[in-house]
């Protein structure tokens, strides 16, 4: 049986060589789905299960961690920034060069410039410790800081005619999709 699904796209991803991979791109274009697929494939491959790939060469990770942005913050004594930093620090402390970390944004709850600086410092720690880390981010300034130093691999999801393609390419996204989302939700905004 053949099932055609316009949202299922083949993408080639190689993690590990650069130790730090950035995935950027417009909203609703498959970044989080791709990262979760990578995590599932890592787990399934390690236990000898079915991997959703035409080909996979998977090393054994001693730890696999996925961190997503927090929503809210009323229950966090130190606020959202402190709670997110605690999570990122715990991921760093508990990881080795054989670990896989997937970080959907580094921190929020502060200014854009502070997010860039804090994210840069934290990710440099991951890089120096040789931790295999995939970072999903809209912060092209953060990625550019690493590119200036020749650190990392930069992937982005593509739009075609303003519509998501769910495909990735080596590049840094500076293109948004927010106008489409705004018009869809709140036409006169």
PDB file of N, CA and C in Angstrom, residues 152-189:
ATOM      1  N   UNK A 152      29.990  25.060  13.861  1.00  0.00           N
ATOM      2  CA  UNK A 152      28.646  24.521  13.681  1.00  0.00           C
ATOM      3  C   UNK A 152      28.250  24.284  12.247  1.00  0.00           C
ATOM      4  N   UNK A 153      27.062  23.747  12.139  1.00  0.00           N
ATOM      5  CA  UNK A 153      26.410  23.478  10.861  1.00  0.00           C
ATOM      6  C   UNK A 153      25.078  24.227  10.906  1.00  0.00           C
ATOM      7  N   UNK A 154      24.673  24.794   9.777  1.00  0.00           N
ATOM      8  CA  UNK A 154      23.507  25.668   9.740  1.00  0.00           C
ATOM      9  C   UNK A 154      22.517  25.140   8.712  1.00  0.00           C
ATOM     10  N   UNK A 155      21.362  24.752   9.187  1.00  0.00           N
ATOM     11  CA  UNK A 155      20.299  24.237   8.328  1.00  0.00           C
ATOM     12  C   UNK A 155      19.069  25.115   8.495  1.00  0.00           C
ATOM     13  N   UNK A 156      18.294  25.220   7.442  1.00  0.00           N
ATOM     14  CA  UNK A 156      17.037  25.973   7.543  1.00  0.00           C
ATOM     15  C   UNK A 156      15.947  25.261   6.779  1.00  0.00           C
ATOM     16  N   UNK A 157      14.720  25.474   7.230  1.00  0.00           N
ATOM     17  CA  UNK A 157      13.562  24.970   6.505  1.00  0.00           C
ATOM     18  C   UNK A 157      13.177  26.001   5.454  1.00  0.00           C
ATOM     19  N   UNK A 158      12.663  25.525   4.341  1.00  0.00           N
ATOM     20  CA  UNK A 158      12.394  26.387   3.189  1.00  0.00           C
ATOM     21  C   UNK A 158      10.920  26.718   3.024  1.00  0.00           C
ATOM     22  N   UNK A 159      10.687  27.927   2.547  1.00  0.00           N
ATOM     23  CA  UNK A 159       9.365  28.330   2.069  1.00  0.00           C
ATOM     24  C   UNK A 159       9.430  28.381   0.543  1.00  0.00           C
ATOM     25  N   UNK A 160       8.313  28.103  -0.107  1.00  0.00           N
ATOM     26  CA  UNK A 160       8.213  28.284  -1.548  1.00  0.00           C
ATOM     27  C   UNK A 160       6.916  29.030  -1.804  1.00  0.00           C
ATOM     28  N   UNK A 161       7.025  30.182  -2.439  1.00  0.00           N
ATOM     29  CA  UNK A 161       5.860  31.042  -2.702  1.00  0.00           C
ATOM     30  C   UNK A 161       5.104  31.345  -1.412  1.00  0.00           C
ATOM     31  N   UNK A 162       5.857  31.559  -0.339  1.00  0.00           N
ATOM     32  CA  UNK A 162       5.254  31.880   0.949  1.00  0.00           C
ATOM     33  C   UNK A 162       4.645  30.712   1.693  1.00  0.00           C
ATOM     34  N   UNK A 163       4.796  29.498   1.164  1.00  0.00           N
ATOM     35  CA  UNK A 163       4.209  28.319   1.787  1.00  0.00           C
ATOM     36  C   UNK A 163       5.295  27.364   2.281  1.00  0.00           C
ATOM     37  N   UNK A 164       5.049  26.680   3.394  1.00  0.00           N
ATOM     38  CA  UNK A 164       6.032  25.724   3.912  1.00  0.00           C
ATOM     39  C   UNK A 164       6.299  24.584   2.932  1.00  0.00           C
ATOM     40  N   UNK A 165       7.553  24.161   2.853  1.00  0.00           N
ATOM     41  CA  UNK A 165       7.911  23.010   2.019  1.00  0.00           C
ATOM     42  C   UNK A 165       8.293  21.810   2.872  1.00  0.00           C
ATOM     43  N   UNK A 166       8.619  22.033   4.142  1.00  0.00           N
ATOM     44  CA  UNK A 166       9.068  20.988   5.071  1.00  0.00           C
ATOM     45  C   UNK A 166      10.383  20.360   4.617  1.00  0.00           C
ATOM     46  N   UNK A 167      11.136  21.086   3.819  1.00  0.00           N
ATOM     47  CA  UNK A 167      12.451  20.639   3.353  1.00  0.00           C
ATOM     48  C   UNK A 167      13.518  21.515   4.006  1.00  0.00           C
ATOM     49  N   UNK A 168      14.706  20.935   4.204  1.00  0.00           N
ATOM     50  CA  UNK A 168      15.808  21.696   4.772  1.00  0.00           C
ATOM     51  C   UNK A 168      16.921  21.867   3.747  1.00  0.00           C
ATOM     52  N   UNK A 169      17.708  22.896   3.958  1.00  0.00           N
ATOM     53  CA  UNK A 169      18.865  23.175   3.120  1.00  0.00           C
ATOM     54  C   UNK A 169      19.942  23.807   3.997  1.00  0.00           C
ATOM     55  N   UNK A 170      21.210  23.686   3.620  1.00  0.00           N
ATOM     56  CA  UNK A 170      22.275  24.325   4.404  1.00  0.00           C
ATOM     57  C   UNK A 170      22.217  25.848   4.238  1.00  0.00           C
ATOM     58  N   UNK A 171      21.807  26.546   5.256  1.00  0.00           N
ATOM     59  CA  UNK A 171      21.695  28.007   5.215  1.00  0.00           C
ATOM     60  C   UNK A 171      21.181  28.496   6.573  1.00  0.00           C
ATOM     61  N   UNK A 172      21.168  29.799   6.761  1.00  0.00           N
ATOM     62  CA  UNK A 172      20.592  30.414   7.960  1.00  0.00           C
ATOM     63  C   UNK A 172      19.345  31.176   7.533  1.00  0.00           C
ATOM     64  N   UNK A 173      18.227  30.895   8.164  1.00  0.00           N
ATOM     65  CA  UNK A 173      16.969  31.547   7.802  1.00  0.00           C
ATOM     66  C   UNK A 173      16.890  32.939   8.408  1.00  0.00           C
ATOM     67  N   UNK A 174      16.533  33.871   7.558  1.00  0.00           N
ATOM     68  CA  UNK A 174      16.214  35.224   8.013  1.00  0.00           C
ATOM     69  C   UNK A 174      14.822  35.593   7.531  1.00  0.00           C
ATOM     70  N   UNK A 175      14.145  34.573   7.000  1.00  0.00           N
ATOM     71  CA  UNK A 175      12.823  34.751   6.428  1.00  0.00           C
ATOM     72  C   UNK A 175      11.767  34.324   7.440  1.00  0.00           C
ATOM     73  N   UNK A 176      10.766  35.134   7.576  1.00  0.00           N
ATOM     74  CA  UNK A 176       9.691  34.794   8.488  1.00  0.00           C
ATOM     75  C   UNK A 176       8.464  34.298   7.749  1.00  0.00           C
ATOM     76  N   UNK A 177       7.526  33.866   8.509  1.00  0.00           N
ATOM     77  CA  UNK A 177       6.262  33.371   7.977  1.00  0.00           C
ATOM     78  C   UNK A 177       5.134  33.985   8.796  1.00  0.00           C
ATOM     79  N   UNK A 178       5.503  34.952   9.632  1.00  0.00           N
ATOM     80  CA  UNK A 178       4.544  35.484  10.594  1.00  0.00           C
ATOM     81  C   UNK A 178       3.380  36.220   9.923  1.00  0.00           C
ATOM     82  N   UNK A 179       3.626  36.929   8.823  1.00  0.00           N
ATOM     83  CA  UNK A 179       2.548  37.665   8.162  1.00  0.00           C
ATOM     84  C   UNK A 179       1.437  36.709   7.725  1.00  0.00           C
ATOM     85  N   UNK A 180       1.827  35.544   7.219  1.00  0.00           N
ATOM     86  CA  UNK A 180       0.842  34.537   6.809  1.00  0.00           C
ATOM     87  C   UNK A 180       0.031  34.065   8.025  1.00  0.00           C
ATOM     88  N   UNK A 181       0.729  33.820   9.130  1.00  0.00           N
ATOM     89  CA  UNK A 181       0.062  33.352  10.346  1.00  0.00           C
ATOM     90  C   UNK A 181      -0.860  34.438  10.887  1.00  0.00           C
ATOM     91  N   UNK A 182      -0.379  35.692  10.908  1.00  0.00           N
ATOM     92  CA  UNK A 182      -1.201  36.808  11.394  1.00  0.00           C
ATOM     93  C   UNK A 182      -2.464  36.938  10.560  1.00  0.00           C
ATOM     94  N   UNK A 183      -2.326  36.903   9.242  1.00  0.00           N
ATOM     95  CA  UNK A 183      -3.498  37.039   8.359  1.00  0.00           C
ATOM     96  C   UNK A 183      -4.485  35.896   8.551  1.00  0.00           C
ATOM     97  N   UNK A 184      -3.969  34.735   8.838  1.00  0.00           N
ATOM     98  CA  UNK A 184      -4.807  33.561   9.053  1.00  0.00           C
ATOM     99  C   UNK A 184      -5.630  33.706  10.355  1.00  0.00           C
ATOM    100  N   UNK A 185      -5.010  34.301  11.372  1.00  0.00           N
ATOM    101  CA  UNK A 185      -5.644  34.384  12.682  1.00  0.00           C
ATOM    102  C   UNK A 185      -6.373  35.707  12.912  1.00  0.00           C
ATOM    103  N   UNK A 186      -5.753  36.809  12.457  1.00  0.00           N
ATOM    104  CA  UNK A 186      -6.271  38.137  12.799  1.00  0.00           C
ATOM    105  C   UNK A 186      -6.066  39.060  11.614  1.00  0.00           C
ATOM    106  N   UNK A 187      -6.954  38.987  10.667  1.00  0.00           N
ATOM    107  CA  UNK A 187      -6.795  39.618   9.365  1.00  0.00           C
ATOM    108  C   UNK A 187      -6.569  41.129   9.420  1.00  0.00           C
ATOM    109  N   UNK A 188      -7.174  41.850  10.369  1.00  0.00           N
ATOM    110  CA  UNK A 188      -7.044  43.297  10.379  1.00  0.00           C
ATOM    111  C   UNK A 188      -6.003  43.800  11.384  1.00  0.00           C
ATOM    112  N   UNK A 189      -5.089  42.960  11.778  1.00  0.00           N
ATOM    113  CA  UNK A 189      -4.046  43.370  12.724  1.00  0.00           C
ATOM    114  C   UNK A 189      -2.917  44.066  12.002  1.00  0.00           C
TER     115      UNK A 189
END
